[in-house]
PDB file of C-alpha atoms in Angstrom:
ATOM      1  CA  UNK D  61     119.287 -82.505 -70.136  1.00  0.00           C
ATOM      2  CA  UNK D  62     116.850 -80.897 -67.713  1.00  0.00           C
ATOM      3  CA  UNK D  63     113.946 -79.848 -69.883  1.00  0.00           C
ATOM      4  CA  UNK D  64     110.565 -81.349 -70.669  1.00  0.00           C
ATOM      5  CA  UNK D  65     110.216 -82.107 -74.354  1.00  0.00           C
ATOM      6  CA  UNK D  66     106.661 -80.731 -74.242  1.00  0.00           C
ATOM      7  CA  UNK D  67     108.116 -77.219 -74.111  1.00  0.00           C
ATOM      8  CA  UNK D  68     109.895 -77.626 -77.445  1.00  0.00           C
ATOM      9  CA  UNK D  69     106.891 -76.817 -79.686  1.00  0.00           C
ATOM     10  CA  UNK D  70     106.015 -73.748 -77.593  1.00  0.00           C
ATOM     11  CA  UNK D  71     109.585 -72.465 -77.606  1.00  0.00           C
ATOM     12  CA  UNK D  72     109.948 -73.010 -81.346  1.00  0.00           C
ATOM     13  CA  UNK D  73     106.552 -71.438 -82.104  1.00  0.00           C
ATOM     14  CA  UNK D  74     107.398 -68.357 -80.019  1.00  0.00           C
ATOM     15  CA  UNK D  75     110.709 -67.970 -81.853  1.00  0.00           C
ATOM     16  CA  UNK D  76     109.141 -68.361 -85.286  1.00  0.00           C
ATOM     17  CA  UNK D  77     106.337 -65.874 -84.580  1.00  0.00           C
ATOM     18  CA  UNK D  78     108.658 -63.255 -83.045  1.00  0.00           C
ATOM     19  CA  UNK D  79     111.013 -63.620 -86.017  1.00  0.00           C
ATOM     20  CA  UNK D  80     108.204 -63.112 -88.520  1.00  0.00           C
ATOM     21  CA  UNK D  81     107.203 -59.823 -86.875  1.00  0.00           C
ATOM     22  CA  UNK D  82     110.723 -58.355 -86.888  1.00  0.00           C
ATOM     23  CA  UNK D  83     112.091 -59.659 -90.193  1.00  0.00           C
ATOM     24  CA  UNK D  84     110.270 -57.384 -92.706  1.00  0.00           C
ATOM     25  CA  UNK D  85     111.493 -54.124 -91.172  1.00  0.00           C
ATOM     26  CA  UNK D  86     114.976 -55.495 -90.638  1.00  0.00           C
ATOM     27  CA  UNK D  87     115.261 -56.795 -94.202  1.00  0.00           C
ATOM     28  CA  UNK D  88     114.349 -53.356 -95.542  1.00  0.00           C
ATOM     29  CA  UNK D  89     116.695 -51.490 -93.214  1.00  0.00           C
ATOM     30  CA  UNK D  90     119.598 -53.891 -93.729  1.00  0.00           C
ATOM     31  CA  UNK D  91     119.421 -53.564 -97.489  1.00  0.00           C
ATOM     32  CA  UNK D  92     119.112 -49.776 -97.182  1.00  0.00           C
ATOM     33  CA  UNK D  93     122.262 -49.540 -95.022  1.00  0.00           C
ATOM     34  CA  UNK D  94     124.253 -51.688 -97.469  1.00  0.00           C
ATOM     35  CA  UNK D  95     123.124 -49.693-100.503  1.00  0.00           C
ATOM     36  CA  UNK D  96     123.812 -46.454 -98.620  1.00  0.00           C
ATOM     37  CA  UNK D  97     127.312 -47.673 -97.703  1.00  0.00           C
ATOM     38  CA  UNK D  98     128.189 -48.440-101.320  1.00  0.00           C
ATOM     39  CA  UNK D  99     126.539 -45.362-102.814  1.00  0.00           C
ATOM     40  CA  UNK D 100     123.681 -47.052-104.665  1.00  0.00           C
ATOM     41  CA  UNK D 101     120.907 -45.121-102.893  1.00  0.00           C
ATOM     42  CA  UNK D 102     120.190 -42.851 -99.949  1.00  0.00           C
ATOM     43  CA  UNK D 103     118.839 -44.404 -96.772  1.00  0.00           C
ATOM     44  CA  UNK D 104     115.576 -42.495 -97.202  1.00  0.00           C
ATOM     45  CA  UNK D 105     115.041 -43.824-100.726  1.00  0.00           C
ATOM     46  CA  UNK D 106     115.954 -47.357 -99.710  1.00  0.00           C
ATOM     47  CA  UNK D 107     113.518 -47.404 -96.797  1.00  0.00           C
ATOM     48  CA  UNK D 108     110.724 -45.773 -98.814  1.00  0.00           C
ATOM     49  CA  UNK D 109     111.097 -48.221-101.693  1.00  0.00           C
ATOM     50  CA  UNK D 110     111.310 -51.174 -99.336  1.00  0.00           C
ATOM     51  CA  UNK D 111     108.112 -50.370 -97.464  1.00  0.00           C
ATOM     52  CA  UNK D 112     106.341 -49.557-100.743  1.00  0.00           C
ATOM     53  CA  UNK D 113     107.125 -53.077-101.963  1.00  0.00           C
ATOM     54  CA  UNK D 114     106.032 -54.552 -98.627  1.00  0.00           C
ATOM     55  CA  UNK D 115     102.557 -53.002 -98.817  1.00  0.00           C
ATOM     56  CA  UNK D 116     101.950 -53.017-102.582  1.00  0.00           C
ATOM     57  CA  UNK D 117     103.578 -56.355-103.433  1.00  0.00           C
ATOM     58  CA  UNK D 118     103.369 -58.433-100.233  1.00  0.00           C
ATOM     59  CA  UNK D 119     103.626 -61.847-101.907  1.00  0.00           C
ATOM     60  CA  UNK D 120     106.719 -60.802-103.839  1.00  0.00           C
ATOM     61  CA  UNK D 121     108.206 -59.232-100.702  1.00  0.00           C
ATOM     62  CA  UNK D 122     107.688 -62.219 -98.403  1.00  0.00           C
ATOM     63  CA  UNK D 123     109.138 -64.601-100.983  1.00  0.00           C
ATOM     64  CA  UNK D 124     112.047 -62.301-101.825  1.00  0.00           C
ATOM     65  CA  UNK D 125     115.734 -63.018-101.402  1.00  0.00           C
ATOM     66  CA  UNK D 126     116.193 -60.365 -98.701  1.00  0.00           C
ATOM     67  CA  UNK D 127     113.226 -61.487 -96.565  1.00  0.00           C
ATOM     68  CA  UNK D 128     114.004 -65.207 -96.723  1.00  0.00           C
ATOM     69  CA  UNK D 129     117.569 -64.635 -95.563  1.00  0.00           C
ATOM     70  CA  UNK D 130     116.511 -62.283 -92.766  1.00  0.00           C
ATOM     71  CA  UNK D 131     113.773 -64.587 -91.486  1.00  0.00           C
ATOM     72  CA  UNK D 132     116.181 -67.538 -91.524  1.00  0.00           C
ATOM     73  CA  UNK D 133     118.664 -65.644 -89.323  1.00  0.00           C
ATOM     74  CA  UNK D 134     116.164 -64.531 -86.693  1.00  0.00           C
ATOM     75  CA  UNK D 135     114.194 -67.765 -86.645  1.00  0.00           C
ATOM     76  CA  UNK D 136     117.377 -69.736 -85.982  1.00  0.00           C
ATOM     77  CA  UNK D 137     118.601 -67.253 -83.372  1.00  0.00           C
ATOM     78  CA  UNK D 138     115.383 -67.069 -81.373  1.00  0.00           C
ATOM     79  CA  UNK D 139     114.624 -70.782 -81.578  1.00  0.00           C
ATOM     80  CA  UNK D 140     118.114 -71.789 -80.448  1.00  0.00           C
ATOM     81  CA  UNK D 141     117.946 -69.251 -77.619  1.00  0.00           C
ATOM     82  CA  UNK D 142     114.555 -70.543 -76.497  1.00  0.00           C
ATOM     83  CA  UNK D 143     115.692 -74.165 -76.548  1.00  0.00           C
ATOM     84  CA  UNK D 144     118.852 -73.521 -74.538  1.00  0.00           C
ATOM     85  CA  UNK D 145     118.067 -70.822 -71.967  1.00  0.00           C
ATOM     86  CA  UNK D 146     116.388 -73.249 -69.559  1.00  0.00           C
ATOM     87  CA  UNK D 147     118.088 -76.530 -70.451  1.00  0.00           C
ATOM     88  CA  UNK D 148     121.374 -78.021 -69.285  1.00  0.00           C
ATOM     89  CA  UNK D 149     123.040 -79.882 -72.141  1.00  0.00           C
ATOM     90  CA  UNK D 150     126.639 -79.929 -70.826  1.00  0.00           C
ATOM     91  CA  UNK D 151     127.272 -81.090 -67.230  1.00  0.00           C
ATOM     92  CA  UNK D 152     129.035 -78.574 -64.952  1.00  0.00           C
ATOM     93  CA  UNK D 153     128.707 -75.734 -67.465  1.00  0.00           C
ATOM     94  CA  UNK D 154     126.281 -73.015 -66.258  1.00  0.00           C
ATOM     95  CA  UNK D 155     123.106 -72.754 -68.313  1.00  0.00           C
ATOM     96  CA  UNK D 156     123.589 -69.020 -69.093  1.00  0.00           C
ATOM     97  CA  UNK D 157     126.989 -69.772 -70.640  1.00  0.00           C
ATOM     98  CA  UNK D 158     125.595 -72.702 -72.640  1.00  0.00           C
ATOM     99  CA  UNK D 159     122.773 -70.470 -73.836  1.00  0.00           C
ATOM    100  CA  UNK D 160     125.089 -67.614 -74.851  1.00  0.00           C
ATOM    101  CA  UNK D 161     127.466 -69.919 -76.725  1.00  0.00           C
ATOM    102  CA  UNK D 162     124.688 -71.777 -78.549  1.00  0.00           C
ATOM    103  CA  UNK D 163     122.836 -68.596 -79.506  1.00  0.00           C
ATOM    104  CA  UNK D 164     126.048 -66.873 -80.544  1.00  0.00           C
ATOM    105  CA  UNK D 165     127.090 -69.765 -82.793  1.00  0.00           C
ATOM    106  CA  UNK D 166     123.649 -69.932 -84.431  1.00  0.00           C
ATOM    107  CA  UNK D 167     123.400 -66.166 -84.907  1.00  0.00           C
ATOM    108  CA  UNK D 168     126.969 -65.756 -86.124  1.00  0.00           C
ATOM    109  CA  UNK D 169     126.931 -68.573 -88.667  1.00  0.00           C
ATOM    110  CA  UNK D 170     123.532 -67.560 -90.043  1.00  0.00           C
ATOM    111  CA  UNK D 171     124.187 -63.817 -89.786  1.00  0.00           C
ATOM    112  CA  UNK D 172     127.549 -63.873 -91.522  1.00  0.00           C
ATOM    113  CA  UNK D 173     126.117 -66.098 -94.260  1.00  0.00           C
ATOM    114  CA  UNK D 174     123.316 -63.562 -94.688  1.00  0.00           C
ATOM    115  CA  UNK D 175     125.682 -60.567 -94.701  1.00  0.00           C
ATOM    116  CA  UNK D 176     127.912 -62.242 -97.261  1.00  0.00           C
ATOM    117  CA  UNK D 177     124.885 -63.002 -99.444  1.00  0.00           C
ATOM    118  CA  UNK D 178     123.520 -59.450 -99.054  1.00  0.00           C
ATOM    119  CA  UNK D 179     126.856 -57.809 -99.829  1.00  0.00           C
ATOM    120  CA  UNK D 180     127.316 -59.931-102.953  1.00  0.00           C
ATOM    121  CA  UNK D 181     123.700 -59.495-104.076  1.00  0.00           C
ATOM    122  CA  UNK D 182     123.188 -55.798-103.266  1.00  0.00           C
ATOM    123  CA  UNK D 183     126.784 -54.528-103.086  1.00  0.00           C
ATOM    124  CA  UNK D 184     128.556 -52.134-105.413  1.00  0.00           C
ATOM    125  CA  UNK D 185     131.228 -54.620-106.428  1.00  0.00           C
ATOM    126  CA  UNK D 186     130.605 -57.587-108.692  1.00  0.00           C
ATOM    127  CA  UNK D 187     130.089 -60.766-106.666  1.00  0.00           C
ATOM    128  CA  UNK D 188     133.520 -62.062-105.721  1.00  0.00           C
ATOM    129  CA  UNK D 189     135.557 -63.753-103.023  1.00  0.00           C
ATOM    130  CA  UNK D 190     134.564 -62.412 -99.601  1.00  0.00           C
ATOM    131  CA  UNK D 191     137.620 -61.121 -97.666  1.00  0.00           C
ATOM    132  CA  UNK D 192     138.584 -62.920 -94.458  1.00  0.00           C
ATOM    133  CA  UNK D 193     139.021 -59.521 -92.796  1.00  0.00           C
ATOM    134  CA  UNK D 194     135.372 -58.682 -93.477  1.00  0.00           C
ATOM    135  CA  UNK D 195     134.242 -61.999 -92.020  1.00  0.00           C
ATOM    136  CA  UNK D 196     136.373 -61.388 -88.923  1.00  0.00           C
ATOM    137  CA  UNK D 197     134.863 -57.929 -88.415  1.00  0.00           C
ATOM    138  CA  UNK D 198     131.357 -59.348 -88.797  1.00  0.00           C
ATOM    139  CA  UNK D 199     132.326 -62.025 -86.249  1.00  0.00           C
ATOM    140  CA  UNK D 200     133.359 -59.384 -83.692  1.00  0.00           C
ATOM    141  CA  UNK D 201     130.225 -57.380 -84.411  1.00  0.00           C
ATOM    142  CA  UNK D 202     128.037 -60.414 -83.759  1.00  0.00           C
ATOM    143  CA  UNK D 203     129.742 -61.293 -80.469  1.00  0.00           C
ATOM    144  CA  UNK D 204     128.728 -58.006 -78.903  1.00  0.00           C
ATOM    145  CA  UNK D 205     125.337 -57.992 -80.651  1.00  0.00           C
ATOM    146  CA  UNK D 206     124.304 -61.345 -79.198  1.00  0.00           C
ATOM    147  CA  UNK D 207     125.577 -60.327 -75.781  1.00  0.00           C
ATOM    148  CA  UNK D 208     123.504 -57.127 -75.967  1.00  0.00           C
ATOM    149  CA  UNK D 209     120.415 -59.105 -76.907  1.00  0.00           C
ATOM    150  CA  UNK D 210     120.581 -62.031 -74.498  1.00  0.00           C
ATOM    151  CA  UNK D 211     123.342 -61.558 -71.879  1.00  0.00           C
ATOM    152  CA  UNK D 212     123.341 -57.885 -70.897  1.00  0.00           C
ATOM    153  CA  UNK D 213     119.552 -57.284 -70.538  1.00  0.00           C
ATOM    154  CA  UNK D 214     119.083 -59.535 -67.446  1.00  0.00           C
ATOM    155  CA  UNK D 215     122.079 -57.872 -65.770  1.00  0.00           C
ATOM    156  CA  UNK D 216     120.909 -54.353 -66.607  1.00  0.00           C
ATOM    157  CA  UNK D 217     117.352 -55.291 -65.661  1.00  0.00           C
ATOM    158  CA  UNK D 218     118.394 -56.269 -62.144  1.00  0.00           C
ATOM    159  CA  UNK D 219     120.318 -53.006 -61.800  1.00  0.00           C
ATOM    160  CA  UNK D 220     117.318 -50.950 -62.967  1.00  0.00           C
ATOM    161  CA  UNK D 221     115.058 -52.759 -60.517  1.00  0.00           C
ATOM    162  CA  UNK D 222     117.418 -51.986 -57.621  1.00  0.00           C
ATOM    163  CA  UNK D 223     117.735 -48.329 -58.603  1.00  0.00           C
ATOM    164  CA  UNK D 224     114.025 -47.697 -59.196  1.00  0.00           C
ATOM    165  CA  UNK D 225     110.579 -48.736 -58.021  1.00  0.00           C
ATOM    166  CA  UNK D 226     109.916 -50.632 -61.249  1.00  0.00           C
ATOM    167  CA  UNK D 227     108.792 -54.247 -61.128  1.00  0.00           C
ATOM    168  CA  UNK D 228     111.099 -57.040 -62.270  1.00  0.00           C
ATOM    169  CA  UNK D 229     109.062 -57.474 -65.450  1.00  0.00           C
ATOM    170  CA  UNK D 230     109.177 -53.754 -66.336  1.00  0.00           C
ATOM    171  CA  UNK D 231     112.883 -53.504 -65.537  1.00  0.00           C
ATOM    172  CA  UNK D 232     113.689 -56.445 -67.818  1.00  0.00           C
ATOM    173  CA  UNK D 233     111.570 -54.940 -70.587  1.00  0.00           C
ATOM    174  CA  UNK D 234     113.394 -51.593 -70.383  1.00  0.00           C
ATOM    175  CA  UNK D 235     116.762 -53.349 -70.435  1.00  0.00           C
ATOM    176  CA  UNK D 236     115.711 -55.525 -73.373  1.00  0.00           C
ATOM    177  CA  UNK D 237     114.809 -52.442 -75.378  1.00  0.00           C
ATOM    178  CA  UNK D 238     117.870 -50.381 -74.374  1.00  0.00           C
ATOM    179  CA  UNK D 239     120.799 -52.786 -74.730  1.00  0.00           C
ATOM    180  CA  UNK D 240     120.475 -53.562 -78.473  1.00  0.00           C
ATOM    181  CA  UNK D 241     120.281 -49.816 -79.185  1.00  0.00           C
ATOM    182  CA  UNK D 242     123.278 -48.699 -77.136  1.00  0.00           C
ATOM    183  CA  UNK D 243     125.591 -51.413 -78.456  1.00  0.00           C
ATOM    184  CA  UNK D 244     125.269 -49.999 -81.980  1.00  0.00           C
ATOM    185  CA  UNK D 245     127.579 -47.143 -80.993  1.00  0.00           C
ATOM    186  CA  UNK D 246     130.370 -49.726 -80.893  1.00  0.00           C
ATOM    187  CA  UNK D 247     129.242 -52.271 -83.485  1.00  0.00           C
ATOM    188  CA  UNK D 248     128.399 -49.936 -86.389  1.00  0.00           C
ATOM    189  CA  UNK D 249     132.037 -49.072 -87.250  1.00  0.00           C
ATOM    190  CA  UNK D 250     132.843 -52.799 -87.391  1.00  0.00           C
ATOM    191  CA  UNK D 251     129.908 -53.332 -89.749  1.00  0.00           C
ATOM    192  CA  UNK D 252     130.828 -50.414 -92.038  1.00  0.00           C
ATOM    193  CA  UNK D 253     134.487 -51.378 -92.182  1.00  0.00           C
ATOM    194  CA  UNK D 254     133.627 -54.970 -93.086  1.00  0.00           C
ATOM    195  CA  UNK D 255     131.426 -53.777 -95.944  1.00  0.00           C
ATOM    196  CA  UNK D 256     133.990 -51.241 -97.171  1.00  0.00           C
ATOM    197  CA  UNK D 257     136.779 -53.820 -97.276  1.00  0.00           C
ATOM    198  CA  UNK D 258     134.580 -55.907 -99.599  1.00  0.00           C
ATOM    199  CA  UNK D 259     133.299 -52.997-101.717  1.00  0.00           C
ATOM    200  CA  UNK D 260     136.607 -51.090-102.075  1.00  0.00           C
ATOM    201  CA  UNK D 261     139.451 -53.561-102.142  1.00  0.00           C
ATOM    202  CA  UNK D 262     142.912 -52.044-101.877  1.00  0.00           C
ATOM    203  CA  UNK D 263     141.921 -48.780-100.176  1.00  0.00           C
ATOM    204  CA  UNK D 264     144.149 -47.415 -97.402  1.00  0.00           C
ATOM    205  CA  UNK D 265     143.197 -47.028 -93.754  1.00  0.00           C
ATOM    206  CA  UNK D 266     142.897 -43.240 -93.973  1.00  0.00           C
ATOM    207  CA  UNK D 267     140.447 -43.483 -96.874  1.00  0.00           C
ATOM    208  CA  UNK D 268     138.374 -46.069 -95.029  1.00  0.00           C
ATOM    209  CA  UNK D 269     138.375 -43.966 -91.852  1.00  0.00           C
ATOM    210  CA  UNK D 270     137.083 -40.923 -93.741  1.00  0.00           C
ATOM    211  CA  UNK D 271     134.277 -42.916 -95.317  1.00  0.00           C
ATOM    212  CA  UNK D 272     133.264 -44.514 -92.014  1.00  0.00           C
ATOM    213  CA  UNK D 273     133.281 -41.116 -90.272  1.00  0.00           C
ATOM    214  CA  UNK D 274     131.015 -39.770 -93.013  1.00  0.00           C
ATOM    215  CA  UNK D 275     128.577 -42.697 -92.866  1.00  0.00           C
ATOM    216  CA  UNK D 276     128.716 -43.321 -89.099  1.00  0.00           C
ATOM    217  CA  UNK D 277     125.935 -40.988 -87.815  1.00  0.00           C
ATOM    218  CA  UNK D 278     123.293 -42.078 -90.335  1.00  0.00           C
ATOM    219  CA  UNK D 279     124.331 -45.748 -90.282  1.00  0.00           C
ATOM    220  CA  UNK D 280     124.339 -45.871 -86.478  1.00  0.00           C
ATOM    221  CA  UNK D 281     120.888 -44.331 -86.346  1.00  0.00           C
ATOM    222  CA  UNK D 282     119.629 -46.784 -88.944  1.00  0.00           C
ATOM    223  CA  UNK D 283     121.113 -49.760 -87.117  1.00  0.00           C
ATOM    224  CA  UNK D 284     119.578 -48.571 -83.847  1.00  0.00           C
ATOM    225  CA  UNK D 285     116.207 -48.449 -85.575  1.00  0.00           C
ATOM    226  CA  UNK D 286     116.919 -51.862 -87.084  1.00  0.00           C
ATOM    227  CA  UNK D 287     117.895 -53.532 -83.807  1.00  0.00           C
ATOM    228  CA  UNK D 288     115.054 -52.016 -81.803  1.00  0.00           C
ATOM    229  CA  UNK D 289     112.596 -54.411 -83.476  1.00  0.00           C
ATOM    230  CA  UNK D 290     115.207 -57.139 -83.995  1.00  0.00           C
ATOM    231  CA  UNK D 291     116.146 -57.799 -80.381  1.00  0.00           C
ATOM    232  CA  UNK D 292     114.293 -55.096 -78.455  1.00  0.00           C
ATOM    233  CA  UNK D 293     110.671 -55.446 -79.530  1.00  0.00           C
ATOM    234  CA  UNK D 294     111.340 -58.936 -80.883  1.00  0.00           C
ATOM    235  CA  UNK D 295     112.793 -59.986 -77.546  1.00  0.00           C
ATOM    236  CA  UNK D 296     109.748 -58.664 -75.710  1.00  0.00           C
ATOM    237  CA  UNK D 297     107.368 -60.477 -78.118  1.00  0.00           C
ATOM    238  CA  UNK D 298     109.326 -63.695 -77.741  1.00  0.00           C
ATOM    239  CA  UNK D 299     109.339 -63.467 -73.934  1.00  0.00           C
ATOM    240  CA  UNK D 300     105.648 -62.615 -73.661  1.00  0.00           C
ATOM    241  CA  UNK D 301     104.633 -65.393 -76.072  1.00  0.00           C
ATOM    242  CA  UNK D 302     106.599 -67.956 -74.085  1.00  0.00           C
ATOM    243  CA  UNK D 303     104.999 -66.665 -70.893  1.00  0.00           C
ATOM    244  CA  UNK D 304     101.518 -66.880 -72.401  1.00  0.00           C
ATOM    245  CA  UNK D 305     102.023 -70.409 -73.776  1.00  0.00           C
ATOM    246  CA  UNK D 306     103.235 -71.892 -70.486  1.00  0.00           C
TER     247      UNK D 306
END
């Protein structure tokens, strides 16, 4: 393994701090999307109530079920990414591939566990067995999400730099902010379908398609807003902290 152990504390600290900044907003938005999908509340009401609790009951909020799960997911994702993006753990396997696989596994296991817990805790249906089809859809969603957060930005950043007069640092920052937003156009239907299969067992494809079409514009917008801090702003904070601590 080609990495000095002295970088471990800095990489972990950067991941933990970045995760803390993005988790409150994401916990509120994630719960709002789920409750909107199952008809419990409008997105506007969910977001308003969530931020009201954040500012009026901060201790209760930061010790809540929704925040603890969200922070766990992002802390694991960022820390694993930081510990594997410069280190070679497997001989003859390129570091970028090792990094993508490790980060994907961490994010997917933690993220699906969180989504299952959220759906059972905040969903319309009584807590029950979670369908394999829903887990599979969440798995596909997370593959492209992780790629948009950690694999695509460097590629897009290089392209932006070649096409413009922007510096390498600025180009990477633009790409880091853009990729997690654009990928939601594709990933949101997977997310909504996974939730609907759990909430409305036995429904036909046509019924599910109508519901997804109805929810798609608002849910996509909400998930774009959610992933802007999650992997856009969060990614920039993480990168800049690691740069500053070197």
